[in-house]
Short mmCIF file of C-alpha atoms in Angstrom, two decimals:
data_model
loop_
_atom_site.label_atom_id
_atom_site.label_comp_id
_atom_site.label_asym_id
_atom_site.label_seq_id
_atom_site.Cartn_x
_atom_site.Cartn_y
_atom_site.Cartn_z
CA UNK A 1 0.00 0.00 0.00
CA UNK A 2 0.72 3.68 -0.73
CA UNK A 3 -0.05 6.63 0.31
CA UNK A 4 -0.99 9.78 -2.25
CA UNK A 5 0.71 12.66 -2.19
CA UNK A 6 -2.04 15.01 -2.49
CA UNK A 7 -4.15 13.22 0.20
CA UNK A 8 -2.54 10.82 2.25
CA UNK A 9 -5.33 8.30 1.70
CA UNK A 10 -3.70 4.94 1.34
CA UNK A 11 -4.58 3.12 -2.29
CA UNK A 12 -2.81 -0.51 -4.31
CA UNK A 13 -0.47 0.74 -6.56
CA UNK A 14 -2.79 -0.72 -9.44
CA UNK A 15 -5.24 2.56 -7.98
CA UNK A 16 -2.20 5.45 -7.81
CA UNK A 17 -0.46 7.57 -10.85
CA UNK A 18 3.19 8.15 -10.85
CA UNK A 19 3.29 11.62 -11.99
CA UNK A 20 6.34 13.95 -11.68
CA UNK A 21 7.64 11.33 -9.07
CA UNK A 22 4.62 11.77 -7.26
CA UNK A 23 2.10 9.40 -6.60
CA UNK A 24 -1.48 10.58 -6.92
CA UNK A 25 -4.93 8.52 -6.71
CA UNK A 26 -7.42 8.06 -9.40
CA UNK A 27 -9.54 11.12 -7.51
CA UNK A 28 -6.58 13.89 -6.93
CA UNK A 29 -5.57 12.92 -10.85
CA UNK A 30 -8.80 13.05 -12.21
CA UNK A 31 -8.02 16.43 -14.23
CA UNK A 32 -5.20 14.60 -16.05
CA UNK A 33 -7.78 12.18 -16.88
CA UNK A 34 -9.30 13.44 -20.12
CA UNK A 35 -7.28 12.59 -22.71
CA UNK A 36 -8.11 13.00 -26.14
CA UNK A 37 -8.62 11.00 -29.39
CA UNK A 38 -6.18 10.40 -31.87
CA UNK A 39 -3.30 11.75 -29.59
CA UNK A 40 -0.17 11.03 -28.88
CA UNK A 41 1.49 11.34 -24.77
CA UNK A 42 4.92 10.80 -24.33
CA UNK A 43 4.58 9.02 -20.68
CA UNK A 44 5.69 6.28 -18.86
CA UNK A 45 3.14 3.40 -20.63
CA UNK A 46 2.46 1.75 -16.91
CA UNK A 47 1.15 4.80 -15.79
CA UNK A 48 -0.16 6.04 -18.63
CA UNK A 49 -2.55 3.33 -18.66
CA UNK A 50 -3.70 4.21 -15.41
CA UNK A 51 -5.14 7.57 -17.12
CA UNK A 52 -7.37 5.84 -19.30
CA UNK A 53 -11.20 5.59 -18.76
CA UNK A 54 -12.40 2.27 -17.83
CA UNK A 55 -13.91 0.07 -20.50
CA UNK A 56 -13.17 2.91 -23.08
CA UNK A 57 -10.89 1.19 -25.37
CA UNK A 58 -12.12 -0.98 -28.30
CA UNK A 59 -9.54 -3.28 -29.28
CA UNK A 60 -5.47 -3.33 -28.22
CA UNK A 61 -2.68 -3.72 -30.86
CA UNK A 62 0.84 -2.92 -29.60
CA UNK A 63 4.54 -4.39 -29.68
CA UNK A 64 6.19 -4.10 -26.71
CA UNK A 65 10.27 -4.22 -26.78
CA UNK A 66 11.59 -7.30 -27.06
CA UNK A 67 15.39 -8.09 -28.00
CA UNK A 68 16.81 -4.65 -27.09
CA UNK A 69 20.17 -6.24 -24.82
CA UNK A 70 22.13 -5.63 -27.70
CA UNK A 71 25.49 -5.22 -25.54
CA UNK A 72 25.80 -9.15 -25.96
CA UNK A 73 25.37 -9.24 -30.08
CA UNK A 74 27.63 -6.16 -30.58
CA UNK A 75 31.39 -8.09 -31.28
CA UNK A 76 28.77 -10.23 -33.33
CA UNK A 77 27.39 -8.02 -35.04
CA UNK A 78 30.44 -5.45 -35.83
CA UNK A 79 32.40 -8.73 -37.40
CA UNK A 80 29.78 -9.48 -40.00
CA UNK A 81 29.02 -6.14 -40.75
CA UNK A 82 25.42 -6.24 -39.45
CA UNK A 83 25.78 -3.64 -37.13
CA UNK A 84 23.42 -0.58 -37.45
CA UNK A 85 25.12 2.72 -37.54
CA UNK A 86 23.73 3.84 -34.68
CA UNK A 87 24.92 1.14 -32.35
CA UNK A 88 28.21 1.12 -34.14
CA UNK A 89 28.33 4.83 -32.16
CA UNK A 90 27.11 3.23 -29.05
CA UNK A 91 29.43 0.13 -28.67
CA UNK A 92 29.76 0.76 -24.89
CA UNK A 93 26.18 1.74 -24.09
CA UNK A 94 24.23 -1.20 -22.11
CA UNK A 95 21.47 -2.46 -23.57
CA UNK A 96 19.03 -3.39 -21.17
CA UNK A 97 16.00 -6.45 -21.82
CA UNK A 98 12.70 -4.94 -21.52
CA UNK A 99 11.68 -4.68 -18.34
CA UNK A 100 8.25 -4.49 -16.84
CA UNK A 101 5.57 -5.30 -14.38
CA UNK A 102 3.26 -8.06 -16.68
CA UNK A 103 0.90 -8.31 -14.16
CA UNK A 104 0.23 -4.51 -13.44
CA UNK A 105 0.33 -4.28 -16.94
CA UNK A 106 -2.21 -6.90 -18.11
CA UNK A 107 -4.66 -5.70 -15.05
CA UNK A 108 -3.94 -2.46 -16.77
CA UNK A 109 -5.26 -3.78 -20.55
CA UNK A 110 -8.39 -5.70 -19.02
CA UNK A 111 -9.37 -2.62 -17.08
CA UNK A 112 -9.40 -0.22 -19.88
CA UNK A 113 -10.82 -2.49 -22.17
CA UNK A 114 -14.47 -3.17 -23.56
CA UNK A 115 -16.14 -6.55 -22.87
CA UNK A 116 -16.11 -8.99 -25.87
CA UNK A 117 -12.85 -7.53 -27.30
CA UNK A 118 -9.58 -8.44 -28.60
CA UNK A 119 -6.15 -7.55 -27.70
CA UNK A 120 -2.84 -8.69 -30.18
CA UNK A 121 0.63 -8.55 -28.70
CA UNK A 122 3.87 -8.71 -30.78
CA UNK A 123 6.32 -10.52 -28.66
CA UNK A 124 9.74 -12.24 -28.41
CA UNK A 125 9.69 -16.20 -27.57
CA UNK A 126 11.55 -15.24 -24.05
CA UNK A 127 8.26 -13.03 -23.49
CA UNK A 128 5.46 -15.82 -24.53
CA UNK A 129 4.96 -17.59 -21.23
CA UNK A 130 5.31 -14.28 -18.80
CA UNK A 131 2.61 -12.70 -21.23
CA UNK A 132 0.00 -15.86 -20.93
CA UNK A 133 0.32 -16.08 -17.34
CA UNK A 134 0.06 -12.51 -16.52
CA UNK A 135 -2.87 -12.20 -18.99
CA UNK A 136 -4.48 -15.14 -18.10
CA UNK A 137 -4.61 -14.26 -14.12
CA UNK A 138 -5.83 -10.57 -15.14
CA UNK A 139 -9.08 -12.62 -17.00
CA UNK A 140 -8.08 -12.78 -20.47
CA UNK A 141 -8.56 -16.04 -22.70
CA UNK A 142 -5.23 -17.00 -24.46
CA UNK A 143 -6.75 -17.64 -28.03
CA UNK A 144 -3.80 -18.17 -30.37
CA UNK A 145 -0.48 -17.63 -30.80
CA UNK A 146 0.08 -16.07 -34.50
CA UNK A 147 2.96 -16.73 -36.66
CA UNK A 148 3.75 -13.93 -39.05
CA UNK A 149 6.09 -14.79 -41.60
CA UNK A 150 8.10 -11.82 -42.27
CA UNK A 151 9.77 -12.70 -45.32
CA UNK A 152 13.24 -11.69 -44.22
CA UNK A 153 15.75 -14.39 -42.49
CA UNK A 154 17.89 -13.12 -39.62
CA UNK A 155 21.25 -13.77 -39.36
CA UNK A 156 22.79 -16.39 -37.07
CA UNK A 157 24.47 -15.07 -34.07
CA UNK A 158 24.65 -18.47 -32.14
CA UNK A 159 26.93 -19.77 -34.68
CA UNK A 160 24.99 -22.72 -35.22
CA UNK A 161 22.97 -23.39 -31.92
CA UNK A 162 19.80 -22.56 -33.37
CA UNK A 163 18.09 -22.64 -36.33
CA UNK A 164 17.30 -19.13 -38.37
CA UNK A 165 14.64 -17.24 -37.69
CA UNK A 166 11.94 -15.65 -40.14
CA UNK A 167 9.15 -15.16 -38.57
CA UNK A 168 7.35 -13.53 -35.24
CA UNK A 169 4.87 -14.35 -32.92
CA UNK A 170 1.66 -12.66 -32.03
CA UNK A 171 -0.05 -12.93 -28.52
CA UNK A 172 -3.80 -13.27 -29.50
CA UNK A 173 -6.53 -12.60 -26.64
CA UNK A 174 -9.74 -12.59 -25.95
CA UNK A 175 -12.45 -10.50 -22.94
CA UNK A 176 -15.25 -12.12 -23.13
CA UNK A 177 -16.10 -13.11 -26.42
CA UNK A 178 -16.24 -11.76 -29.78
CA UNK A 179 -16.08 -13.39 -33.05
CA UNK A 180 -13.51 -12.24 -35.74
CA UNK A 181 -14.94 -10.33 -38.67
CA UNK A 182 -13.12 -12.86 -40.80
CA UNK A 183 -15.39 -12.10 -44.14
CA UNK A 184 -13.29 -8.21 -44.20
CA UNK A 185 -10.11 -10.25 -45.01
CA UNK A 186 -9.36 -12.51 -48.07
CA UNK A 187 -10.30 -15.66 -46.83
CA UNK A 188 -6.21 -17.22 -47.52
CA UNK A 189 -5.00 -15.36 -44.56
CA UNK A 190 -7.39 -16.35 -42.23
CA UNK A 191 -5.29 -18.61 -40.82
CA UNK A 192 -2.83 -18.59 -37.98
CA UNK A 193 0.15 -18.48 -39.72
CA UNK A 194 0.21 -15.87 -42.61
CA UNK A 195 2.95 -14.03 -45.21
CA UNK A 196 3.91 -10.36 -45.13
CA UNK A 197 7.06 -9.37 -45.78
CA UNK A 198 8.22 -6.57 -44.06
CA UNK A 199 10.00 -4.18 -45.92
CA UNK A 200 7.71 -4.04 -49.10
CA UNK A 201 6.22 -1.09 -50.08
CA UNK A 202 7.21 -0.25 -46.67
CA UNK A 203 7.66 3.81 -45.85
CA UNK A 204 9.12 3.29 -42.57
CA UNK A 205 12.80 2.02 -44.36
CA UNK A 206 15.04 3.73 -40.94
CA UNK A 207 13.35 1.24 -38.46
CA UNK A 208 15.02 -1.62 -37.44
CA UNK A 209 11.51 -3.59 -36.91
CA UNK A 210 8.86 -2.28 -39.22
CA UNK A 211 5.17 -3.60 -39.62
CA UNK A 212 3.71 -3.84 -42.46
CA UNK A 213 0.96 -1.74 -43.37
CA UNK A 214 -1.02 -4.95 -44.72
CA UNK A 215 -0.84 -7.10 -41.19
CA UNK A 216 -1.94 -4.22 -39.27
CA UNK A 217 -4.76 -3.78 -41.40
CA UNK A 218 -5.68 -7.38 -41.67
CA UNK A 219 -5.63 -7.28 -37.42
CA UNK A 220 -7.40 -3.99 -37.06
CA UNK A 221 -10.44 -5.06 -39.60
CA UNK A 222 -10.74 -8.62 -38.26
CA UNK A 223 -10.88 -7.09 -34.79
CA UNK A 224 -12.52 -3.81 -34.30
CA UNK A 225 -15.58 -1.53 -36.61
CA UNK A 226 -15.10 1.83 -37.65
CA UNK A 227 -14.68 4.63 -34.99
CA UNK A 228 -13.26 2.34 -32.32
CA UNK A 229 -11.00 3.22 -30.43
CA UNK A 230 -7.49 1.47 -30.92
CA UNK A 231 -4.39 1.62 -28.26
CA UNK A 232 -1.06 1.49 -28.86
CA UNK A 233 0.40 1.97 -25.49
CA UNK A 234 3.92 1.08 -26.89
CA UNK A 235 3.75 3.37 -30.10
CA UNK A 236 7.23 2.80 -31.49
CA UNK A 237 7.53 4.06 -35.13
CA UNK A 238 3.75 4.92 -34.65
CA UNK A 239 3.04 2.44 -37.36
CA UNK A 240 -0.21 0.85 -35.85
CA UNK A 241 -1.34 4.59 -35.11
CA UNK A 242 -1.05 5.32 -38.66
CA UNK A 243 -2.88 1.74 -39.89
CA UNK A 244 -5.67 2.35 -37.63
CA UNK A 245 -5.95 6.67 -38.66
CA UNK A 246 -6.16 5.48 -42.42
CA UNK A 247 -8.77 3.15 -41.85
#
């Protein structure tokens, strides 16, 4: 339990916003409450979800960081000549694995979401299993897990270990129940596994992970009607913003 600094009341931490290094309740941060509609807020995405109106949110597509210890790869990388430029410049900076509170967070994404919606996480393999459980215990239904084919093949740092990868996963779940609008789609990628590569026709050439216009579309129209409201808690590039403002 802690206490809020503007009233001393004593709250969970699921019930208090972090703001400015100060931790304020739902009631004492009501005013920073009303946030708008196709906006962007540069916060801290834990708390940040705390500001949103319950139930208000229509359907969840986001890609939190996965992969980012780079510190590890670097040697790797710089002898191959795979290293981006930018980490070339930042040999000695420590990369750090994402690192988060799953639980708070998946409380977080059932609270501000509708009943009888869908929510789609991009995620590493080391993430799958901390992602079910903590989604699971916060009420969600673990649905599917999606294979995207990406139509580029990394390149092997284990020397052998493992085999290449070229594709990712997708964390596919479910409050409540709602069927997907399946008939929006061309019926061949209605499947679990599907093809997009993703640097074709592709505006977004300086990112290192880019999403293809195509699968976000194909998500956001299986998954949610027009003028719902989409999050994207972990906006990145802003590519899923952009999919779901064209649509």
């Amino acid at each position: 339990m802690l206490k809020c600094f503007n009233c001393g009341d004593e709250h969970f931490d699921d019930d208090l916003i972090l703001i400015n290094q100060e931790h304020l309740c739902y009631n004492c941060a009501n005013h920073l409450r009303n946030m708008g509609v196709n906006e962007c807020y540069n916060l801290d995405c834990q708390q940040g979800l705390k500001l949103l109106r319950t139930e208000s949110i229509d359907l969840i597509l986001t890609d939190p960081p996965y992969a980012v210890n780079f510190l590890d790869k670097q040697d790797a990388l710089l002898a191959i000549g795979k290293a981006p430029d930018g980490k070339k410049r930042d040999i000695y900076k420590t990369y750090q694995e994402f690192n988060c509170d799953y639980n708070l967070l998946a409380r977080q994404f059932y609270r501000v979401l509708k009943n009888d919606t869908h929510c789609y996480l991009f995620a590493g393999y080391q993430q799958i299993d901390d992602w079910v459980i903590a989604m699971q215990n916060a009420g969600f239904k673990f649905n599917q897990l999606l294979n995207w084919e990406t139509g580029i093949t990394k390149f092997d740092l284990t020397r052998g270990y493992k085999y290449l990868e070229n594709k990712e996963q997708i964390l596919f779940f479910q409050k409540g129940w709602r069927r997907l609008e399946y008939h929006r789609n061309p019926k061949e990628l209605f499947r679990s596994s599907f093809y997009f590569n993703s640097r074709k026709n592709n505006e977004n050439e300086w990112h290192l992970c880019p999403r293809p216009y195509e699968l976000l579309k194909m998500l956001i129209l299986n998954s949610s009607n027009e003028n719902d409201l989409i999050l994207d808690c972990f906006a990145g590039s802003g590519e899923h913003l952009i999919s779901a403002m064209k649509l």
